[in-house]
Coordinates of C-alpha atoms and ligand atoms in Angstrom, one line a residue:
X22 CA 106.1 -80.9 -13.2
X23 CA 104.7 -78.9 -15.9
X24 CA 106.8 -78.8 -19.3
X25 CA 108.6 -76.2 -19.7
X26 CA 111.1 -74.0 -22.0
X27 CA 113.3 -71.7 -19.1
X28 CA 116.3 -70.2 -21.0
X29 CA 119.2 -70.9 -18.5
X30 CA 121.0 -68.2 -19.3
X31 CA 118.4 -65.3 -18.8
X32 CA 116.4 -67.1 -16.6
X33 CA 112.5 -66.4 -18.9
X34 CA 110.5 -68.5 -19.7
X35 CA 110.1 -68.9 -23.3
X36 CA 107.2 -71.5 -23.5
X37 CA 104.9 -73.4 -21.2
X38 CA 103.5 -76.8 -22.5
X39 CA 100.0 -78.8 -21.7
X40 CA 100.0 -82.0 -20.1
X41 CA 98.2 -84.6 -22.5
X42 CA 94.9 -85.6 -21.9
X43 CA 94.4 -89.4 -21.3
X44 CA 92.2 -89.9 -24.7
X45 CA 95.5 -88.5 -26.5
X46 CA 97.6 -91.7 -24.7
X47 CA 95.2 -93.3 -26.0
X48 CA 95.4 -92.1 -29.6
X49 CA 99.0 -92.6 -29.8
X50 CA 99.3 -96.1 -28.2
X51 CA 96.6 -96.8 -30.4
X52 CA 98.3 -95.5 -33.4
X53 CA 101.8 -96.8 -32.3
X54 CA 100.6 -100.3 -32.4
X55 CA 98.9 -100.1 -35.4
X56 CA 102.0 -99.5 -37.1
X57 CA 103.8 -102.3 -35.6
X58 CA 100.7 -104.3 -36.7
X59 CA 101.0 -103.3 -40.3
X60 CA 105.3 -103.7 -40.0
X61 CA 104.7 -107.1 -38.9
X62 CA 102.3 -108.3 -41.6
X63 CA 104.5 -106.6 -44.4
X64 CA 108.0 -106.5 -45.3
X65 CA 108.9 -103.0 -44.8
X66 CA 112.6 -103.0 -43.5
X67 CA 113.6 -101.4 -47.2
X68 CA 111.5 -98.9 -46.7
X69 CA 112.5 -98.1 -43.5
X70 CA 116.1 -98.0 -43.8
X71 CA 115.5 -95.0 -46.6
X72 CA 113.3 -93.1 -43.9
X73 CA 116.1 -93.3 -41.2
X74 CA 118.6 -92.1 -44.3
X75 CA 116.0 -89.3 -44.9
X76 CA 115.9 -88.6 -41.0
X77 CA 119.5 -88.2 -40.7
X78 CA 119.5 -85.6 -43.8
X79 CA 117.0 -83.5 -42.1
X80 CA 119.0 -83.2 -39.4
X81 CA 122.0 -81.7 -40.9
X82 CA 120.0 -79.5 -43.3
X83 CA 118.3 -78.1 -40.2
X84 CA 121.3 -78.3 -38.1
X85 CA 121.9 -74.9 -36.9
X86 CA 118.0 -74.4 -36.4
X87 CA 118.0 -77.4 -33.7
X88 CA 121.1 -76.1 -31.9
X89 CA 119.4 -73.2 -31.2
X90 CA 116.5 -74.9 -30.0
X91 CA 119.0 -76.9 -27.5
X92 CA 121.1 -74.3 -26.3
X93 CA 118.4 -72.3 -25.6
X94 CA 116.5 -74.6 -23.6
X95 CA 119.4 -76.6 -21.8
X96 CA 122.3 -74.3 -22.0
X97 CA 125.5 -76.1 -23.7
X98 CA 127.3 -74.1 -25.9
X99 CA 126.4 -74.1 -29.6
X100 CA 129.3 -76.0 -31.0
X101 CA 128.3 -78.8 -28.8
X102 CA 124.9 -78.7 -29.9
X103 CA 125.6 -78.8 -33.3
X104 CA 127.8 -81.8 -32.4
X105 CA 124.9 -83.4 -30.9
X106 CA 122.6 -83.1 -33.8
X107 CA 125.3 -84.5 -36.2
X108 CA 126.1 -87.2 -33.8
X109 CA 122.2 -88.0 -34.2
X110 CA 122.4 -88.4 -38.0
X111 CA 125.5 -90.6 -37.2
X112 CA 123.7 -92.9 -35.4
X113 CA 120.8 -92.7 -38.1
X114 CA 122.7 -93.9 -40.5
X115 CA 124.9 -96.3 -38.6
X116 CA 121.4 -98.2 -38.2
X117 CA 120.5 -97.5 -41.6
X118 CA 123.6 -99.0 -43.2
X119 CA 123.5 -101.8 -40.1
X120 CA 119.5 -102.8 -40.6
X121 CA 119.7 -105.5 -43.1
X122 CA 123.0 -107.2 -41.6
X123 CA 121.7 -106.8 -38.8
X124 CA 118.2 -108.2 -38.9
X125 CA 119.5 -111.5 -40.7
X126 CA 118.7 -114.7 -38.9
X127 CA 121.9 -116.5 -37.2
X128 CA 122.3 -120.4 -37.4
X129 CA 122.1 -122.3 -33.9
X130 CA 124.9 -125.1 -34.0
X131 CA 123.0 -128.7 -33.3
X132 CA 124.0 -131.6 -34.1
X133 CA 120.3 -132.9 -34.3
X134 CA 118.9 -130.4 -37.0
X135 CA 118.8 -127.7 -38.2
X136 CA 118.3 -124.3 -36.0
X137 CA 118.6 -120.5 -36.6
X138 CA 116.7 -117.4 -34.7
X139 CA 114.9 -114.7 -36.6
X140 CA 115.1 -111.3 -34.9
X141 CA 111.8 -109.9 -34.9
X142 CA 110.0 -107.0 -33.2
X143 CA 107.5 -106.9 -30.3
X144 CA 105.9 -104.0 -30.1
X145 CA 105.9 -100.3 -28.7
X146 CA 109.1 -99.0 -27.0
X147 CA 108.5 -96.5 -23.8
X148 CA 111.3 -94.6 -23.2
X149 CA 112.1 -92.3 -20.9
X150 CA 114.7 -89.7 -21.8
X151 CA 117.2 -86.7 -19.8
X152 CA 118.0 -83.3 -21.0
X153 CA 121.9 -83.2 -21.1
X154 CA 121.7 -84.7 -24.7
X155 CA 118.0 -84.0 -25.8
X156 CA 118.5 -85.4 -29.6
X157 CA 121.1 -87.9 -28.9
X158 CA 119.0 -90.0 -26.3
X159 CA 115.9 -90.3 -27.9
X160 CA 118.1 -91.1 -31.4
X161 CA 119.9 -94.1 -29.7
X162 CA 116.2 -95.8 -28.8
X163 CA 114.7 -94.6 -32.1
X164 CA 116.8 -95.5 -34.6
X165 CA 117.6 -99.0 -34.0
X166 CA 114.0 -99.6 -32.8
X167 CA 112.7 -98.3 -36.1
X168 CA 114.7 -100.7 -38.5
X169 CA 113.5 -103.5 -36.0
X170 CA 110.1 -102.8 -36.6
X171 CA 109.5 -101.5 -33.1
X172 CA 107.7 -98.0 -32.7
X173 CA 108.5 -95.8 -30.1
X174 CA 106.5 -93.5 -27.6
X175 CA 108.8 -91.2 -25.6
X176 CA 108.2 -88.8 -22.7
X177 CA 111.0 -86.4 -22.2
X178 CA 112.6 -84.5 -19.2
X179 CA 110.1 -81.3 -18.4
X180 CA 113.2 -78.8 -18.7
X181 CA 113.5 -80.0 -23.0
X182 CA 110.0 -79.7 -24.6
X183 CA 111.1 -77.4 -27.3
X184 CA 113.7 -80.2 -28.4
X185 CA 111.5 -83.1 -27.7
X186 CA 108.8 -81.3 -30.2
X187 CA 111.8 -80.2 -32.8
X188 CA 112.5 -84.1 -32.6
X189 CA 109.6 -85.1 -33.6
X190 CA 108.7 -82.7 -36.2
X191 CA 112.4 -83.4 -38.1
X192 CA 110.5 -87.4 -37.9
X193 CA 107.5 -85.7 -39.7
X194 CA 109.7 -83.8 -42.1
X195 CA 111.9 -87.3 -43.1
X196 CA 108.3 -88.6 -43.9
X197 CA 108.2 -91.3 -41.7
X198 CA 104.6 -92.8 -41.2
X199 CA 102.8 -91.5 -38.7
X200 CA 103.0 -93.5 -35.3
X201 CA 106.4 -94.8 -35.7
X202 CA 107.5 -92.0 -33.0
X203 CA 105.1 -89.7 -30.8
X204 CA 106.7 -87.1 -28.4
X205 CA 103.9 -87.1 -25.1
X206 CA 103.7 -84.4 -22.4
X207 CA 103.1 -86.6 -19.6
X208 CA 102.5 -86.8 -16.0
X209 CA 104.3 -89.8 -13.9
X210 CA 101.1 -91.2 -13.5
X211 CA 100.4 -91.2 -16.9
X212 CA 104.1 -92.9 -17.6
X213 CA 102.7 -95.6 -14.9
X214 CA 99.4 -96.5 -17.1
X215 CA 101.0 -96.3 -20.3
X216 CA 103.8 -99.0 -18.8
X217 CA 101.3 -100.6 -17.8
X218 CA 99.3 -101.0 -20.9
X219 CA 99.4 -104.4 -23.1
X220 CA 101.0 -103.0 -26.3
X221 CA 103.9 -101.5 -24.6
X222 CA 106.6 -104.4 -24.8
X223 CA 109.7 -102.7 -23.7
X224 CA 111.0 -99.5 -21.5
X225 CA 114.1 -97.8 -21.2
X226 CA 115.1 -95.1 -19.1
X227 CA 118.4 -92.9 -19.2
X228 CA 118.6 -90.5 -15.9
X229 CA 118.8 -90.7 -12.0
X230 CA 118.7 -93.6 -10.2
X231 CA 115.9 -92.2 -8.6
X232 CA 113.9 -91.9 -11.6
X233 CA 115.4 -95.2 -12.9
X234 CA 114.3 -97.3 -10.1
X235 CA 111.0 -96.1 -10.1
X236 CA 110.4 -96.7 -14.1
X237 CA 112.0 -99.9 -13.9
X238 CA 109.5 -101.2 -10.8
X239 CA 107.0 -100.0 -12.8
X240 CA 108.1 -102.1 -16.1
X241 CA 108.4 -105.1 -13.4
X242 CA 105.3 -104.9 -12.2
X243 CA 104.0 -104.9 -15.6
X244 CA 107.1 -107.8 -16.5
X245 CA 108.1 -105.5 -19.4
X246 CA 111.8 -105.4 -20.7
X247 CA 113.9 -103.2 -19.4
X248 CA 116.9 -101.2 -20.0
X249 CA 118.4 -98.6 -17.4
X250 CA 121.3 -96.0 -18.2
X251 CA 121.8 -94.2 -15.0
X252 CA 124.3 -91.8 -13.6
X253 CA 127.9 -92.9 -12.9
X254 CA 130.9 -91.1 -10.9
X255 CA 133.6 -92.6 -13.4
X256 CA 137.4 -93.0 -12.4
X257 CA 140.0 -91.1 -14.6
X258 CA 143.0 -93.6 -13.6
X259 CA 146.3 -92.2 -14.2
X260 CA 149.1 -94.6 -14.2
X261 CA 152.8 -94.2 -13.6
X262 CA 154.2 -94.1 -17.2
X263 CA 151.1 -92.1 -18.8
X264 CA 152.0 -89.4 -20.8
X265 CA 150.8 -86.4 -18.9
X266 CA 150.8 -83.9 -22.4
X267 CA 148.5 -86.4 -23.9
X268 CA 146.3 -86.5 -20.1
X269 CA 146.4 -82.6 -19.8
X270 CA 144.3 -82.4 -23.4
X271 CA 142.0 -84.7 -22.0
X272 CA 140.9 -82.9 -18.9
X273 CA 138.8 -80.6 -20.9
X274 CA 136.4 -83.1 -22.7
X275 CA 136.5 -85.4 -20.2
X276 CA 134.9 -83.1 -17.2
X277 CA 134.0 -79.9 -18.6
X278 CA 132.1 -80.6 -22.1
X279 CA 128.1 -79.9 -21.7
X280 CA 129.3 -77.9 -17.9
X281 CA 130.4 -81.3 -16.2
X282 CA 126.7 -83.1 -17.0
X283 CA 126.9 -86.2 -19.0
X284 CA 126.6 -89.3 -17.2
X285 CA 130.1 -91.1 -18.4
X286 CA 132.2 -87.7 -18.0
X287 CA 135.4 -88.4 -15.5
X288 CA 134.4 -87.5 -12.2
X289 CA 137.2 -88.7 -10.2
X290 CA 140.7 -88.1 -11.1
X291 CA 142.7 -91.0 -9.7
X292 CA 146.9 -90.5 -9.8
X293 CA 149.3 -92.5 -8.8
X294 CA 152.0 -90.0 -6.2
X295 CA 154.6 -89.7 -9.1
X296 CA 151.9 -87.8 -11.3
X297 CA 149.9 -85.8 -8.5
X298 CA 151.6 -82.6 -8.7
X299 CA 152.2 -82.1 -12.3
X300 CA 148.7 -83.5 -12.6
X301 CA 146.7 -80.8 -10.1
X302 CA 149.1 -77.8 -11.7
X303 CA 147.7 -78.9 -15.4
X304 CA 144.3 -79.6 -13.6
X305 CA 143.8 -75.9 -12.2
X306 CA 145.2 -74.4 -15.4
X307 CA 142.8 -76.3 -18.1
X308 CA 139.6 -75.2 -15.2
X309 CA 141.0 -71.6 -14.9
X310 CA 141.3 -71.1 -18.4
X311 CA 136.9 -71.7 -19.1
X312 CA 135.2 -68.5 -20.6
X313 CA 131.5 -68.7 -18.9
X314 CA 129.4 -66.9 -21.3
X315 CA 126.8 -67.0 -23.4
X316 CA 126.2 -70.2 -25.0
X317 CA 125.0 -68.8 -27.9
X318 CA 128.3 -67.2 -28.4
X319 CA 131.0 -68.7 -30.3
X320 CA 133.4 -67.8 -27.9
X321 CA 132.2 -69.1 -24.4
X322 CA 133.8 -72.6 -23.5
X323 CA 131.0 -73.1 -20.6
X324 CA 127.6 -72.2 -20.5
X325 CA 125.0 -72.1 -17.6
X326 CA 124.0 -75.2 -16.0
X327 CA 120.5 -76.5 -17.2
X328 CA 118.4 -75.3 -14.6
X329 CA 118.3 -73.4 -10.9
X330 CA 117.9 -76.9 -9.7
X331 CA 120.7 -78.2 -11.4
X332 CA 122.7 -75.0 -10.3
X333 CA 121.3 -75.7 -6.4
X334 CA 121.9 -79.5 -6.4
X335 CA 125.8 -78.7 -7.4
X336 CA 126.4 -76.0 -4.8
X337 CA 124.8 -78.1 -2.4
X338 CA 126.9 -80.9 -3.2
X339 CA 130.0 -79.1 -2.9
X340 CA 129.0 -77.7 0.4
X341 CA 128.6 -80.7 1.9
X342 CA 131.4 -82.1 0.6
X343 CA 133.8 -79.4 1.9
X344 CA 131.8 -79.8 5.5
X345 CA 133.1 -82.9 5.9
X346 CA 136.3 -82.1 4.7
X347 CA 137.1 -81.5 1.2
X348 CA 139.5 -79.1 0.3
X349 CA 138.9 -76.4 -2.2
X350 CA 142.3 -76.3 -4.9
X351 CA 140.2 -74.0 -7.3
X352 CA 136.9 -72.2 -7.9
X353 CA 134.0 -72.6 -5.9
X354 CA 132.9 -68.6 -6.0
X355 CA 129.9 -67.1 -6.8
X356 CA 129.8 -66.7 -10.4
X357 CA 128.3 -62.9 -10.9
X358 CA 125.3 -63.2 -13.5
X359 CA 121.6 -64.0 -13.1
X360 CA 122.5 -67.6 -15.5
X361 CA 122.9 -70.7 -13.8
X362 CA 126.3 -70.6 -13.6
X363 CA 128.1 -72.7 -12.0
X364 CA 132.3 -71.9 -11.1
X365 CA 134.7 -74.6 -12.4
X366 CA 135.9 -76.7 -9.0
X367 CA 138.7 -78.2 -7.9
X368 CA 138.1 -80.4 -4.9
X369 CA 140.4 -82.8 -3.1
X370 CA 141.0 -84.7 0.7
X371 CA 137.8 -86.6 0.1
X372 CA 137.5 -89.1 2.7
X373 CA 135.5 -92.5 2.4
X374 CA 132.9 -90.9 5.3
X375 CA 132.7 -87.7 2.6
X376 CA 129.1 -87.4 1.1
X377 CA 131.1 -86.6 -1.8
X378 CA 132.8 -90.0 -2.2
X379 CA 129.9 -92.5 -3.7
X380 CA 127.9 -89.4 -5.3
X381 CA 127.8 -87.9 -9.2
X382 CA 127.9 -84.4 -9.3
X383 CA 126.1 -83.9 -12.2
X384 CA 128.4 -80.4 -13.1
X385 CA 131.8 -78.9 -13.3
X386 CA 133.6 -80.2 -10.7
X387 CA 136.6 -82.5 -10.6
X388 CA 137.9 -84.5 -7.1
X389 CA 141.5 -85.7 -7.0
X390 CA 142.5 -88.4 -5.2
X391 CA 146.3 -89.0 -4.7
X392 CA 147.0 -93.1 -4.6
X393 CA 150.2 -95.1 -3.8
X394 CA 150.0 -97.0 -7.1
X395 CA 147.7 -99.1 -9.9
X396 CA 146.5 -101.6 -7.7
X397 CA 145.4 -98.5 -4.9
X398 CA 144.0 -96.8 -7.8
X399 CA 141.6 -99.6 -9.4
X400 CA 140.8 -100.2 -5.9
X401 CA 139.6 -97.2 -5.5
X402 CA 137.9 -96.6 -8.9
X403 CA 135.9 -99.9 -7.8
X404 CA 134.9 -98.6 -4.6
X405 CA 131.8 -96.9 -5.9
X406 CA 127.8 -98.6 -6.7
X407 CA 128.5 -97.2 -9.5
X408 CA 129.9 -98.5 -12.8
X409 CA 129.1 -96.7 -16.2
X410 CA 132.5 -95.5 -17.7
X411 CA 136.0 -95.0 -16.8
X412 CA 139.2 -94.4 -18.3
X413 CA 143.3 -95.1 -18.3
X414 CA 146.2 -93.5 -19.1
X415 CA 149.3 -95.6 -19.7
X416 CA 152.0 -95.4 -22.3
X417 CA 152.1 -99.2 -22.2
X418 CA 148.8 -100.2 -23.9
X419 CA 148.8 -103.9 -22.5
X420 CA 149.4 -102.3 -19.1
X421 CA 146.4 -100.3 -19.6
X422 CA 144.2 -102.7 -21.2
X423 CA 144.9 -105.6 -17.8
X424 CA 144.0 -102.5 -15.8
X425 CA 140.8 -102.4 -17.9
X426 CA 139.6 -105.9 -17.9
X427 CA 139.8 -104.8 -13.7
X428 CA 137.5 -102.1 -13.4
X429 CA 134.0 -102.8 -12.5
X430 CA 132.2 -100.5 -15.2
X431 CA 130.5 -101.0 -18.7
X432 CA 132.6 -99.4 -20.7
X433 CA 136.5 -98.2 -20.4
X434 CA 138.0 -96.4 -22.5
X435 CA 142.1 -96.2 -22.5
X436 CA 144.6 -92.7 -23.2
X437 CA 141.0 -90.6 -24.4
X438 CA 138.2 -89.4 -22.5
X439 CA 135.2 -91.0 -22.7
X440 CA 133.1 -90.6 -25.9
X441 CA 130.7 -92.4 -27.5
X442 CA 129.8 -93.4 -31.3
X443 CA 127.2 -95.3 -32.9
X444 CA 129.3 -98.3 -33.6
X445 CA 130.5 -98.5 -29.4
X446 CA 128.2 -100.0 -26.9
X447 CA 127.2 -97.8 -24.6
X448 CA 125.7 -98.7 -20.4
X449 CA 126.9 -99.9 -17.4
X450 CA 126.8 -102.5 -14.4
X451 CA 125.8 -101.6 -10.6
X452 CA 123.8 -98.4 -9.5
X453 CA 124.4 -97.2 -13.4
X454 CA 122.2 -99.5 -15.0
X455 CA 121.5 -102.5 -16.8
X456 CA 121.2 -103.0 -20.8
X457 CA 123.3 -101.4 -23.7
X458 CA 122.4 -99.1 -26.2
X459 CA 124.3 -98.2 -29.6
X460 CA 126.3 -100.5 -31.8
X461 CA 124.7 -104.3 -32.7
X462 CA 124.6 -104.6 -29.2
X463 CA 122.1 -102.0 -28.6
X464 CA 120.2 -103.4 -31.9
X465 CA 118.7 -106.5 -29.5
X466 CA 117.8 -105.3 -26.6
X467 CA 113.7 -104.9 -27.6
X468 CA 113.4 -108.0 -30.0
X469 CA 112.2 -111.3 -30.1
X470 CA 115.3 -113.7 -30.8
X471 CA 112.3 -116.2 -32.4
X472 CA 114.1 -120.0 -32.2
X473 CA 112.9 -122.3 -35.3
X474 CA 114.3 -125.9 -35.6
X475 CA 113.7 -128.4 -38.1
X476 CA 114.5 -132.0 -35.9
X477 CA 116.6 -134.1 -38.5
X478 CA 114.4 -136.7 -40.2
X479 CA 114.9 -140.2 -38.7
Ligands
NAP510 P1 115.9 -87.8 -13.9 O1 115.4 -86.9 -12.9 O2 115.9 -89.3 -13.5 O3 115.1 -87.6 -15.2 C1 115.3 -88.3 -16.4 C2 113.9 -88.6 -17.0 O4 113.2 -89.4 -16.2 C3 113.1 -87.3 -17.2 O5 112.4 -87.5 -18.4 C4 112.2 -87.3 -16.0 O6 111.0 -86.6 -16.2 C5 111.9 -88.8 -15.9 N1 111.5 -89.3 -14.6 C6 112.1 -89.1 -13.4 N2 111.5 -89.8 -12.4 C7 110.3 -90.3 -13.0 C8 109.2 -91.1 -12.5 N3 109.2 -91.4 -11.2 N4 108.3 -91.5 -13.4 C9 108.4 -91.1 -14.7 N5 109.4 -90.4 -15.2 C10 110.4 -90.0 -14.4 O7 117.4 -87.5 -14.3 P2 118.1 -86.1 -14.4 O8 118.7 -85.9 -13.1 O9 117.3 -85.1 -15.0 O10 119.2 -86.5 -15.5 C11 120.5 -86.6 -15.2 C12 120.9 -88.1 -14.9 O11 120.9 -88.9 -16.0 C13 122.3 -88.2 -14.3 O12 122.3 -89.1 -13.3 C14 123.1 -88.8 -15.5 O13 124.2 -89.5 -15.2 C15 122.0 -89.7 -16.1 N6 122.4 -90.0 -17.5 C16 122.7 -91.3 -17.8 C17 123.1 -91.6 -19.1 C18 123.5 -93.0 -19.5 O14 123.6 -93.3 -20.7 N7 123.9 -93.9 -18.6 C19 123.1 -90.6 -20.1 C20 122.7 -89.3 -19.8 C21 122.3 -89.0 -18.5 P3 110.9 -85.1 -15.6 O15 111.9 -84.2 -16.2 O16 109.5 -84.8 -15.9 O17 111.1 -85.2 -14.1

């Protein structure tokens, strides 16, 4: 698919973008390794922790000029893209502050010598990046990467090319040598050689499960590390004794920030029968209160989806869903302006046979389902191949936290939507992936845990 710039609100194209031509691969795998060549014969970690501070200050100083650049191309409303930048010098600087800590060798306990590992780098990072977050995903490969020593080719989604470039130009800006970080306009069969190639060491991939099985056959072809963050349909469990004020302020972010498409957003609401009807009454009031607008306008709390296809793929999926049963409690009308807009939805009387039941809907759309109690509900939340995030609500935080330890996800987060910081982990188990990113556990995934061991003298 060619890159493109499609404002989802009007519908124009802004800008088209060439594919690269194979001599440019070339020139930047080339120039990639070269760097992590030169990293690896020098001591340059100092260095590089004041480039990643210098990163995260061009971000802020130009904050306003890359939300623009995001909400123009993907459609989330400005306030959420400005989050998104910030969030990107957060993790900047989480890395930054992190590096040296984090790059210091750990002792191996044995009783015959002395041991420790070094964490060293191994090479050129491949990632493969979505749109829902275009400065965010590529920030949670790139930073860590870059204090490890690693440098770092991406190819972005087709719809973000305008953000992918503004990513890397805010690299230039920070001063960060060249070939630490190269933005390519790719083809999949380009993706395929670069994988391929001998100075790639390590891929990652956040998006579909289509697009993640495909990258990752490719990496295991080539026996390259992987790491896969892929979709999830994530439970929103809703206990006896939660507090339902506290669960009612929660609706919003957890389904309806960036129009219902990030991957760890609450796609099924699970209550127990004590909670169902108070819950579906707050449920349809939070969804009926959204202002769909212009994103670029302070005062819309929705915007378009990303694209016509993402706008398609929901419908579609809410079609089927309601032809094999679903009931509509709220929205699901056409939404009357050229933008791909998609209705706020309320859908319940999903069956297990329900195409809906084991699917993400990667937009605004909530499905209630109405359990006898906590062990029906984590049953359910477990009855998915998926397993990203999920979240509790419980007054009694024990309570919650057994509950936790129960669910079959990567991450669970307990009386609060899910979110993510630099300091939290972030990934999943089944269909959703495999591999973390963020926080120190994030910091290892590419490096080379290097054993040395001195045998005791005899
Ligand atoms: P997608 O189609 O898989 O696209 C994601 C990226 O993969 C894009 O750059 C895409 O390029 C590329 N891609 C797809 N198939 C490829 C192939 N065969 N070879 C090379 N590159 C390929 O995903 P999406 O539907 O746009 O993104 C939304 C999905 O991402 C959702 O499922 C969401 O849950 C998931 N997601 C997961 C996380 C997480 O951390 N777990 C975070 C955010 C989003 P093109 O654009 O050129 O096709």
């Amino acid at each position: 698919m060619a890159y493109q710039t499609i404002n989802p609100y009007t519908g124009k194209t802004v800008k088209t973008y060439d594919f690269i031509s194979d001599g440019d691969l070339e020139t930047a795998l080339a120039s990639a390794h070269a760097l992590y060549k030169k990293w690896k014969a020098s001591d340059a970690l100092a260095e590089r922790i004041s480039q990643l501070r210098r990163l995260a200050a061009v971000l802020r100083r130009n904050e306003e000029q890359y939300a623009k650049i995001i909400t123009g191309e993907v459609g989330k409303i400005i306030s959420e893209s400005r989050g998104e930048v910030e969030l990107s010098a957060s993790i900047a600087e989480y890395y930054a502050d992190h590096g040296e800590e984090f790059m210091a060798p750990v002792p191996v306990p044995t009783a015959s010598g002395r041991a420790y590992y070094l964490k060293q780098s191994t090479g050129v990072i491949f990632a493969v990046e979505p749109w829902n977050f275009p400065f965010y995903q590529v920030m949670r490969v790139f930073a860590p990467n870059f204090i490890a020593g690693n440098t770092m080719l991406l190819k972005h989604a087709s719809i973000c090319p305008s953000s992918a470039q503004a990513f890397e130009d805010a690299v230039k800006e920070a001063g960060i040598e060249e070939g630490a970080f190269k933005n390519l306009f790719i083809s999949y069969d380009q993706v395929s050689k670069a994988i391929a190639d001998p100075r790639i060491s390590g891929v990652c991939l956040t998006g579909s499960e289509r697009g993640g099985a495909s990258v990752a056959s490719e990496a295991g072809k080539a026996l390259k590390k992987s790491s896969m963050e892929l979709g999830g349909n994530d439970a929103f469990i809703i206990l006896d004794d939660a507090d339902m004020d506290v669960v009612k302020r929660m609706i919003a972010p957890a389904r309806l920030y960036n129009a219902g498409q990030v991957c760890a957003s609450s796609k099924r609401f699970i209550v127990t029968e004590k909670n169902y009807d108070r819950f579906v009454s707050d449920l349809i009031d939070v969804f009926s209160q959204v202002k769909l607008g212009d994103p670029m306008d302070e005062n819309t709390t929705m915007g378009p989806l990303s694209s016509a296809q993402a706008k398609k793929d929901v419908l579609d999926a809410i079609d089927a869903g309601i032809r094999a049963g679903a009931q509509v409690l709220y929205g699901n009308k056409p939404v009357n302006h050229p933008g791909n807009f998609v209705m706020p939805t309320i859908l319940t009387g999903i069956t297990r046979d329900n195409p809906l039941y084991n699917k993400e809907v990667f937009g605004p759309v909530g499905e209630v389902f109405k359990v006898r109690d906590e062990e029906e509900a984590i049953a359910l939340a477990n009855d998915s191949s998926y397993g990203l995030g999920s979240t509790v609500f419980s007054r009694d935080l024990d309570r919650a936290q057994a509950a936790a330890r129960r669910i079959e996800a990567g991450m669970t987060i307990i009386n609060a939507p899910c979110l993510t910081q630099p300091d939290l982990p972030f990934g999943g188990v089944k269909n959703s992936g495999y591999g973390r990113e963020l926080a120190e556990l994030g910091f290892y995934t590419f490096l080379n845990e290097h054993m040395v061991y001195v045998p005791e003298s005899k």
